[in-house]
mmCIF file of C-alpha atoms in Angstrom:
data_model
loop_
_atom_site.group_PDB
_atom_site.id
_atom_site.type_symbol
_atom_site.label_atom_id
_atom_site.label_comp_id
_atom_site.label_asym_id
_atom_site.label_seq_id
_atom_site.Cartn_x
_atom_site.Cartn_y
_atom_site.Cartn_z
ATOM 1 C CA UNK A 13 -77.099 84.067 -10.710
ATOM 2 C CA UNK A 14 -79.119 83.057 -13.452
ATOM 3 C CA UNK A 15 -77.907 83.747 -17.354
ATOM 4 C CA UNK A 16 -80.102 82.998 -20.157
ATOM 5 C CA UNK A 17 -77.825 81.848 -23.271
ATOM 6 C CA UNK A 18 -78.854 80.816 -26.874
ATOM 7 C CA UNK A 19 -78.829 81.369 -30.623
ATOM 8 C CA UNK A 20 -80.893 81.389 -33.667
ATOM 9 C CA UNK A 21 -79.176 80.033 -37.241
ATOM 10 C CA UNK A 22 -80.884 80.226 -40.408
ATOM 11 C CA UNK A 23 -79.571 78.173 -43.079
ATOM 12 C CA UNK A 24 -80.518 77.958 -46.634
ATOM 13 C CA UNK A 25 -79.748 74.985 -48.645
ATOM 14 C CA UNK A 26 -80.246 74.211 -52.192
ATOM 15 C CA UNK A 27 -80.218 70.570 -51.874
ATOM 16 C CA UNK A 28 -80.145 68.142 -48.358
ATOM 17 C CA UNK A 29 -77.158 68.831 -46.513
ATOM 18 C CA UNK A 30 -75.435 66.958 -43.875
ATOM 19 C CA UNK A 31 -74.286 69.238 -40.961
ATOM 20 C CA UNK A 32 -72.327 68.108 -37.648
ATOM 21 C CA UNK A 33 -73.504 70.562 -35.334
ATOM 22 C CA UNK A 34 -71.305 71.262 -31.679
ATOM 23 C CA UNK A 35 -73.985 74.172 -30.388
ATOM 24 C CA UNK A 36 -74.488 71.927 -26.775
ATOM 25 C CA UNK A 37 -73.372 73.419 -23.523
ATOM 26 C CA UNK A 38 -70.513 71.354 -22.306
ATOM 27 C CA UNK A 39 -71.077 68.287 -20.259
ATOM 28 C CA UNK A 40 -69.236 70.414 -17.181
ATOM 29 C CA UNK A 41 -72.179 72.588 -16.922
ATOM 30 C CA UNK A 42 -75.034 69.682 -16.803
ATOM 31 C CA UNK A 43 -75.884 70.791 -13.315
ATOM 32 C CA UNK A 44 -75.652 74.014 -13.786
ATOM 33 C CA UNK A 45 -79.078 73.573 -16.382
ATOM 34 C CA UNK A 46 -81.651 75.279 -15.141
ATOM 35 C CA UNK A 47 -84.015 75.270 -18.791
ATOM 36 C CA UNK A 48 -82.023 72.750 -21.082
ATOM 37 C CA UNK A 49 -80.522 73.527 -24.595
ATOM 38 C CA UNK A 50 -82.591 71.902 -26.246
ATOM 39 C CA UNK A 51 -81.898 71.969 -30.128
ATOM 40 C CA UNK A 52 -84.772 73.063 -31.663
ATOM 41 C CA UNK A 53 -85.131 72.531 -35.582
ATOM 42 C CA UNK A 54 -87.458 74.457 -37.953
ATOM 43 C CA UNK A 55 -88.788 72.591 -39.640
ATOM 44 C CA UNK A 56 -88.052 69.272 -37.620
ATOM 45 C CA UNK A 57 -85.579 66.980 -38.252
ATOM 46 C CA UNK A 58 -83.920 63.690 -37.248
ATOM 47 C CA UNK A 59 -81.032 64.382 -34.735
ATOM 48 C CA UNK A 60 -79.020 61.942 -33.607
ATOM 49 C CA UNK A 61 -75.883 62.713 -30.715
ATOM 50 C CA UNK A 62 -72.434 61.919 -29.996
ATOM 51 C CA UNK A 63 -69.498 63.037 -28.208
ATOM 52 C CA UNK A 64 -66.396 64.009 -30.254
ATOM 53 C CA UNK A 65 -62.819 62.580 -29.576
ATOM 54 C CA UNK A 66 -62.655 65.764 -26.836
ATOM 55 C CA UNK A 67 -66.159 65.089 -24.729
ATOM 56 C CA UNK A 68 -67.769 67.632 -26.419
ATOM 57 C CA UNK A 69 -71.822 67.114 -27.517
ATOM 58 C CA UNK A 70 -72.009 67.225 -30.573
ATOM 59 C CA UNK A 71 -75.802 66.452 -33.081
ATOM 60 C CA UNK A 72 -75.512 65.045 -37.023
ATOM 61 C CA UNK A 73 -78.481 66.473 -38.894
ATOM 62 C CA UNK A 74 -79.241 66.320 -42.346
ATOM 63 C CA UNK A 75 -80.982 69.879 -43.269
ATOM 64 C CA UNK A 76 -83.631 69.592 -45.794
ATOM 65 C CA UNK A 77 -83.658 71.641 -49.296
ATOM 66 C CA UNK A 78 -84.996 75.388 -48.531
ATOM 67 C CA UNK A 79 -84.432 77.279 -45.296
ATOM 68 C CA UNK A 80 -83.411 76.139 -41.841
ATOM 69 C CA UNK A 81 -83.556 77.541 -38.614
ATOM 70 C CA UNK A 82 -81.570 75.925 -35.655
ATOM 71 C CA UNK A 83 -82.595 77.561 -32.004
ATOM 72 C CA UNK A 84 -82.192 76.891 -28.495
ATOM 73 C CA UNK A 85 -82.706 79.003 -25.203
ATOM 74 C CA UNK A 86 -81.550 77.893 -21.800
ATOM 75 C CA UNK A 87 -81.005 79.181 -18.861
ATOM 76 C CA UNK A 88 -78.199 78.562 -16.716
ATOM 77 C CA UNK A 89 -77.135 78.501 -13.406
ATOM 78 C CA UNK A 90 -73.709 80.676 -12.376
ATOM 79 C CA UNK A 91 -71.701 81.496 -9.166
ATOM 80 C CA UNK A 92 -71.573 85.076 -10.977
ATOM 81 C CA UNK A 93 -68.180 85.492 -9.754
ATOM 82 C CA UNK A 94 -65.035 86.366 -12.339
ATOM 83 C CA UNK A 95 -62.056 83.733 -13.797
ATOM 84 C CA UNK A 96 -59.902 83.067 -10.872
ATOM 85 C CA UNK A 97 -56.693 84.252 -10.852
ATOM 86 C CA UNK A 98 -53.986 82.347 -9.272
ATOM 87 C CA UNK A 99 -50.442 84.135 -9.586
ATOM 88 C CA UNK A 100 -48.739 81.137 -7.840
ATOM 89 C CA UNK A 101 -49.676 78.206 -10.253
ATOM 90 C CA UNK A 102 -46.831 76.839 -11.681
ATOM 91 C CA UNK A 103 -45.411 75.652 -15.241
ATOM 92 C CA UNK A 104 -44.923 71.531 -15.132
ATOM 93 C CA UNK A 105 -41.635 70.676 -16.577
ATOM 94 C CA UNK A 106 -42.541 68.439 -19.830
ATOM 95 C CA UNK A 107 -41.709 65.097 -18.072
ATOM 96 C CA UNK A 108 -43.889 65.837 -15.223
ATOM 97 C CA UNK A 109 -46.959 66.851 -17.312
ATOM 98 C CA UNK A 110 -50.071 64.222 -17.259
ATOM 99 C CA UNK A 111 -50.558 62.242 -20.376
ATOM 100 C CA UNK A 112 -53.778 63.744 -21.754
ATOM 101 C CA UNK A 113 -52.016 67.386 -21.530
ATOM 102 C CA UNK A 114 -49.431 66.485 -24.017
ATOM 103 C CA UNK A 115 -51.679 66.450 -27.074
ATOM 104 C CA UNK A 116 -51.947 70.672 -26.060
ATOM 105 C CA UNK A 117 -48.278 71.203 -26.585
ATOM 106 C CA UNK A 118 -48.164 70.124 -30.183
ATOM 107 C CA UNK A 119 -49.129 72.408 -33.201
ATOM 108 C CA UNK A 120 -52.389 72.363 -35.108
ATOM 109 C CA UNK A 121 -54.065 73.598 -37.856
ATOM 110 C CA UNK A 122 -54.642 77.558 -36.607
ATOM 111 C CA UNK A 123 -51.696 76.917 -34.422
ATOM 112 C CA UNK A 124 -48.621 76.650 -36.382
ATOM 113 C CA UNK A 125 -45.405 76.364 -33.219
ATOM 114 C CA UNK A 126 -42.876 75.494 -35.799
ATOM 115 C CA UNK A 127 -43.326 79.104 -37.769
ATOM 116 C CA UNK A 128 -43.965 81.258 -34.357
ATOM 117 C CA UNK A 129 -41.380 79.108 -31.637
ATOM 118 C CA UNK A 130 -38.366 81.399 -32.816
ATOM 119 C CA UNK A 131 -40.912 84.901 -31.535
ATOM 120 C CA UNK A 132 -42.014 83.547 -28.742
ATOM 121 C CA UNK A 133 -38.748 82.540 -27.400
ATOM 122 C CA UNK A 134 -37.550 85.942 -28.014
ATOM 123 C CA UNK A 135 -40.222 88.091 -26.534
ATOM 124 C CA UNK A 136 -41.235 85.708 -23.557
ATOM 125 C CA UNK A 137 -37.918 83.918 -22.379
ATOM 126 C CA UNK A 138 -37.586 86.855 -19.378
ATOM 127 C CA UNK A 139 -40.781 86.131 -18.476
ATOM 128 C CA UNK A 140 -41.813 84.537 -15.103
ATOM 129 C CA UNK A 141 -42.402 80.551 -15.171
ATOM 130 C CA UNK A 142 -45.820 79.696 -15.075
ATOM 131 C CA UNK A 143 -49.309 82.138 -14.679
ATOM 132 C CA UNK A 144 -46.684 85.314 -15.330
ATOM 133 C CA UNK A 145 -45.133 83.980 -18.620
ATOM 134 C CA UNK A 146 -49.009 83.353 -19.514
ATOM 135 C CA UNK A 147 -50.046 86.864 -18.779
ATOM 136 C CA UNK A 148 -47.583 88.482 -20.418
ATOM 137 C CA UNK A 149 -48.307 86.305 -23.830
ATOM 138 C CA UNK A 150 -52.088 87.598 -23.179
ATOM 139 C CA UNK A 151 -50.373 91.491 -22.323
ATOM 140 C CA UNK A 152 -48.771 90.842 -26.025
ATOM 141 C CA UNK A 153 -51.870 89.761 -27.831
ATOM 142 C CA UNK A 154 -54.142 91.716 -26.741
ATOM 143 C CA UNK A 155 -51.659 95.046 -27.757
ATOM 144 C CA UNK A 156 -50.516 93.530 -31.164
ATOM 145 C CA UNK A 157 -53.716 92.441 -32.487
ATOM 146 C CA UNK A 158 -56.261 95.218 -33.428
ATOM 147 C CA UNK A 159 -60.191 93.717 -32.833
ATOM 148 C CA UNK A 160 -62.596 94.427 -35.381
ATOM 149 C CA UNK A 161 -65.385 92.527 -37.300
ATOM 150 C CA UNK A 162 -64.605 94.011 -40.366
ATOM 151 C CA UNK A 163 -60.856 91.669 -39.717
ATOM 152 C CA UNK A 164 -62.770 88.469 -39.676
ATOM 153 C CA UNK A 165 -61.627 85.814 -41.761
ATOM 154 C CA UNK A 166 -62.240 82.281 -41.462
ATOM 155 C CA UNK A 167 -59.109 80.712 -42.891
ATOM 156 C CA UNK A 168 -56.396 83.473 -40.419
ATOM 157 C CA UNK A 169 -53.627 81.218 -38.468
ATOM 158 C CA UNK A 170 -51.909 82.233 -35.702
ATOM 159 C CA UNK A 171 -48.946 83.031 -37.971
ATOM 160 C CA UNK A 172 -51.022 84.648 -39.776
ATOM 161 C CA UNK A 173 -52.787 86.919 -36.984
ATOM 162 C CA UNK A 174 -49.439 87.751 -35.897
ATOM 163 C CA UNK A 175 -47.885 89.250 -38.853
ATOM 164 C CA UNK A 176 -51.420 90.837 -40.186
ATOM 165 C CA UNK A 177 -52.067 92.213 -36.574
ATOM 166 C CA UNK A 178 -55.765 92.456 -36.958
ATOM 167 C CA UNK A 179 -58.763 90.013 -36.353
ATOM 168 C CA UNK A 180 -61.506 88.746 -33.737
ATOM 169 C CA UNK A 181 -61.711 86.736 -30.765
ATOM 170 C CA UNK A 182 -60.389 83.328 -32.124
ATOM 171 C CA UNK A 183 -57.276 85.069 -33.983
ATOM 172 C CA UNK A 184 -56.572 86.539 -30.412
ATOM 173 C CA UNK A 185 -56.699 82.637 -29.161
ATOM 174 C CA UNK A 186 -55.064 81.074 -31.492
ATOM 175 C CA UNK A 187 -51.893 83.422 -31.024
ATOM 176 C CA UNK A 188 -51.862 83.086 -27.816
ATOM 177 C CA UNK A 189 -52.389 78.959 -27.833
ATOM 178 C CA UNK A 190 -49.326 78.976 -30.271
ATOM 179 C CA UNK A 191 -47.254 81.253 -28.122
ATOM 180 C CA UNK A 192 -48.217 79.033 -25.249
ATOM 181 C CA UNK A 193 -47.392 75.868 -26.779
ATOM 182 C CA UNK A 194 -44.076 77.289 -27.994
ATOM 183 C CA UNK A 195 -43.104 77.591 -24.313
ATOM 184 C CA UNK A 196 -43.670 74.265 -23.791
ATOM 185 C CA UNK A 197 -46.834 75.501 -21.807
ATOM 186 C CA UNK A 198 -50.202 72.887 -22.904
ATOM 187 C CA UNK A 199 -53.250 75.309 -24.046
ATOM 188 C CA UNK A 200 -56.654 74.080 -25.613
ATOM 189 C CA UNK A 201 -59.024 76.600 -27.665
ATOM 190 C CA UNK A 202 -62.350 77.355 -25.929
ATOM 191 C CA UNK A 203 -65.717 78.440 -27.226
ATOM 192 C CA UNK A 204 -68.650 79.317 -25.557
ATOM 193 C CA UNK A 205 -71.385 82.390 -24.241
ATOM 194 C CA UNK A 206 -69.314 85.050 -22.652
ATOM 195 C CA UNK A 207 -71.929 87.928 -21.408
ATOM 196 C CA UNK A 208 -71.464 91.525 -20.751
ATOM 197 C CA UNK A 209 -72.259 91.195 -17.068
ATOM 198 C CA UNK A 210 -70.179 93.801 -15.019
ATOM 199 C CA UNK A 211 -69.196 95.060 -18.099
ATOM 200 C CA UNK A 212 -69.754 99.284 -18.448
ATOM 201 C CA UNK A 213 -71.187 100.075 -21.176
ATOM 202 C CA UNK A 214 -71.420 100.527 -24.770
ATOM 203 C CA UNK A 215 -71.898 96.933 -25.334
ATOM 204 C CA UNK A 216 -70.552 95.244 -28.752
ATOM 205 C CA UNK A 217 -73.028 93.098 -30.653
ATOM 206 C CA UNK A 218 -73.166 89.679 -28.999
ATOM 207 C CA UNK A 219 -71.397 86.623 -30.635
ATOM 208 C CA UNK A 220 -70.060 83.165 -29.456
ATOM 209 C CA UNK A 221 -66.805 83.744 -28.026
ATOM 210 C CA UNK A 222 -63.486 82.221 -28.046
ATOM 211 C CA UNK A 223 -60.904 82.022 -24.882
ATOM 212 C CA UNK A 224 -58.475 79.614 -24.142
ATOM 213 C CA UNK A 225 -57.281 77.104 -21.213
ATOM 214 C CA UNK A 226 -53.790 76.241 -19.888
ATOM 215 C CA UNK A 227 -52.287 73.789 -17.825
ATOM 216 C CA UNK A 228 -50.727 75.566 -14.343
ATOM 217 C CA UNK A 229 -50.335 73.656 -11.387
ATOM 218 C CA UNK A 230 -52.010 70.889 -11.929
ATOM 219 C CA UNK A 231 -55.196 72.101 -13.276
ATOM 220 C CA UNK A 232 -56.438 73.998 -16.022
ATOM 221 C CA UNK A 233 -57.026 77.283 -16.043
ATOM 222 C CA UNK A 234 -58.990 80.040 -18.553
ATOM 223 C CA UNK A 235 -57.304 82.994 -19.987
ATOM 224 C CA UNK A 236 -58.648 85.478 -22.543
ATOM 225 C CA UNK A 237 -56.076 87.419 -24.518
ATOM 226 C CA UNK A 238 -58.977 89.134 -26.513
ATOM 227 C CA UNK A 239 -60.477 90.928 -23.275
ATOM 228 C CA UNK A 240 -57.556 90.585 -20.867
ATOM 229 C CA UNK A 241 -59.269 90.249 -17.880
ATOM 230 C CA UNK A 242 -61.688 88.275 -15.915
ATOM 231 C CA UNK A 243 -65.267 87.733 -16.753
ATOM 232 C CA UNK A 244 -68.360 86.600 -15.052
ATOM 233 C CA UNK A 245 -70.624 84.223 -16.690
ATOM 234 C CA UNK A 246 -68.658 81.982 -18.838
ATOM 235 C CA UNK A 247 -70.210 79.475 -20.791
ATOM 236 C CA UNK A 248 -68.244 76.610 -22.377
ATOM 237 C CA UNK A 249 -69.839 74.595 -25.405
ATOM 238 C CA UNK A 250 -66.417 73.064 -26.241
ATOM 239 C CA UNK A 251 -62.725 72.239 -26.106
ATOM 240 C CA UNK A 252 -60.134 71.416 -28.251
ATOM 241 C CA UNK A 253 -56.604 72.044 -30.258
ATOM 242 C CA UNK A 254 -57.686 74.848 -32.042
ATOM 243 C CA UNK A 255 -61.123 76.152 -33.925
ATOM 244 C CA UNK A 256 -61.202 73.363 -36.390
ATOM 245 C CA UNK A 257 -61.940 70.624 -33.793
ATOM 246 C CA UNK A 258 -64.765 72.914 -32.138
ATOM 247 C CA UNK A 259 -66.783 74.816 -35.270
ATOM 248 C CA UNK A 260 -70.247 75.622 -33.987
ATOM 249 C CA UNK A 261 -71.589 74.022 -37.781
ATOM 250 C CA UNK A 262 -69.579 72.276 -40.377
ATOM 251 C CA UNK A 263 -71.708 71.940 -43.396
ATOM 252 C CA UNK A 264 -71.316 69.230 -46.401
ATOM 253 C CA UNK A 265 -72.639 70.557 -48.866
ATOM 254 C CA UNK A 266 -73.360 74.447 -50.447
ATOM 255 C CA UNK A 267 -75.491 76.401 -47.729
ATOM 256 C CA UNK A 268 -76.071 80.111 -46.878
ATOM 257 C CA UNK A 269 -76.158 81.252 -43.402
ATOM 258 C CA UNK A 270 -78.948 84.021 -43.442
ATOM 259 C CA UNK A 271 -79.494 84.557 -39.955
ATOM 260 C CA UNK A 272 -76.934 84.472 -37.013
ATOM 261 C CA UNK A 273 -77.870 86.017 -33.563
ATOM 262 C CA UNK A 274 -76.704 84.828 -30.007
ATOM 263 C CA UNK A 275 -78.088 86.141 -26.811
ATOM 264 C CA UNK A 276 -76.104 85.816 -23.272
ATOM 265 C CA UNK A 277 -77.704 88.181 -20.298
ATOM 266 C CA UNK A 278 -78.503 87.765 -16.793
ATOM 267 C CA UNK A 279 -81.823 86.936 -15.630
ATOM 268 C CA UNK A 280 -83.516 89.324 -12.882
ATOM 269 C CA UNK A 281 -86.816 87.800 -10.779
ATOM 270 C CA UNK A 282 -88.325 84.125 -10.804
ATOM 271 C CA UNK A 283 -87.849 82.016 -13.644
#
């Protein structure tokens, strides 16, 4: 299967305006380019790469005065089958965890474990060790949190999103990271493309999306506690503790964002 992803961002700035940008596909799904995402400035400016303390790709720009558009539109190649689901993948006792997992148990800035470890101990302690303790934190998020744009805010914790019981896609992550974490589980925040494909319709407006990975078994594996169940055609862009280590744009300097569209849809015929 073939699923064309990309965006369009319109900026306007009243003076130059460094921005770190991590809008790249993640390095996991090099192979899997069929058309590179290629960032495309308008008008054109210097970019210069890196990779962030997590792996991701990441781009340092310095926007000019006036109006900027940042585009790209790739194509990429998928087994088009849904997240696996693997019932029997078990929860590592802390001592047995690897190294680089440990950083994933700790709080962060949308995940605060020291204000939510007393509520998740009391709604999850009955649940089953490992992938079943994880599914019922996403069977809890996804009920207690009502979705809706209007809910967005860009400051919401996960103590926050738990008490207010509204939000979007990241507030639904970030709970369910915290939760995680609180049962000594190690989750990293996700965000990427997620299409509509074998969806039924009506179809909400597309957007990036956030999901979230934990460690089961010896290997990482994605859960959504916004949508609840498995998708085809994941796309990661990047990793990390929580939204703050993987924002699409961070801006230094007064900007507006005009323009914000993201496209994510299969591909039918020859490329």
């Amino acid at each position: 299967m073939h699923i064309r992803v990309g965006y369009e961002l319109i900026y306007d700035c009243p003076q130059p305006t460094p921005m770190l940008l991590s809008l790249h596909i993640h390095f996991t799904r090099a192979s899997d380019l069929v058309v590179p995402d290629h960032l495309i400035t308008r008008p054109s400016v210097p970019i210069t790469a890196y990779r962030d303390s997590f792996g991701n790709w990441c781009s340092r720009i310095v926007a000019p005065k006036g109006e900027l558009r940042l585009s790209t539109d790739a194509v990429v190649n998928d087994r088009g089958e849904r997240d696996p689901v693997v019932p029997s993948a078990h929860q590592h006792l802390v001592p047995e965890l690897p190294e680089e997992t440990l950083l994933f148990l700790l709080g962060s800035r949308y995940c605060e474990t020291d204000l939510l470890s007393e509520a998740a101990w009391a709604l999850f302690h009955t649940a089953p060790l490992g992938w079943g303790r994880v599914q019922a934190i996403c069977d809890f998020v996804h009920q207690h949190i009502t979705f809706g744009y209007a809910h967005a805010r860009a400051t919401r914790t996960a103590w926050e999103a738990f008490n207010e019981r509204v939000g979007v896609c990241r507030d639904f992550t970030h709970l369910a990271v915290a939760f995680c974490r609180c049962m000594n589980i190690p989750a990293r925040y996700c965000t990427g493309y997620l299409s509509d494909i074998g969806q039924p319709p009506p179809y909400s407006p597309m957007d990036f999306a956030a999901w979230f990975e934990v460690y089961l078994g010896g290997q990482w594996h994605t859960f959504d506690a916004r949508n609840n169940s498995p998708r085809i055609g994941r796309v990661l862009i990047a990793r990390g503790r929580d939204a703050a280590d993987v924002a699409l744009t961070n801006t230094f300097g007064p900007n507006t964002l005009k323009s914000f569209q993201v496209w994510t849809h299969e591909v039918s015929g020859a490329l």
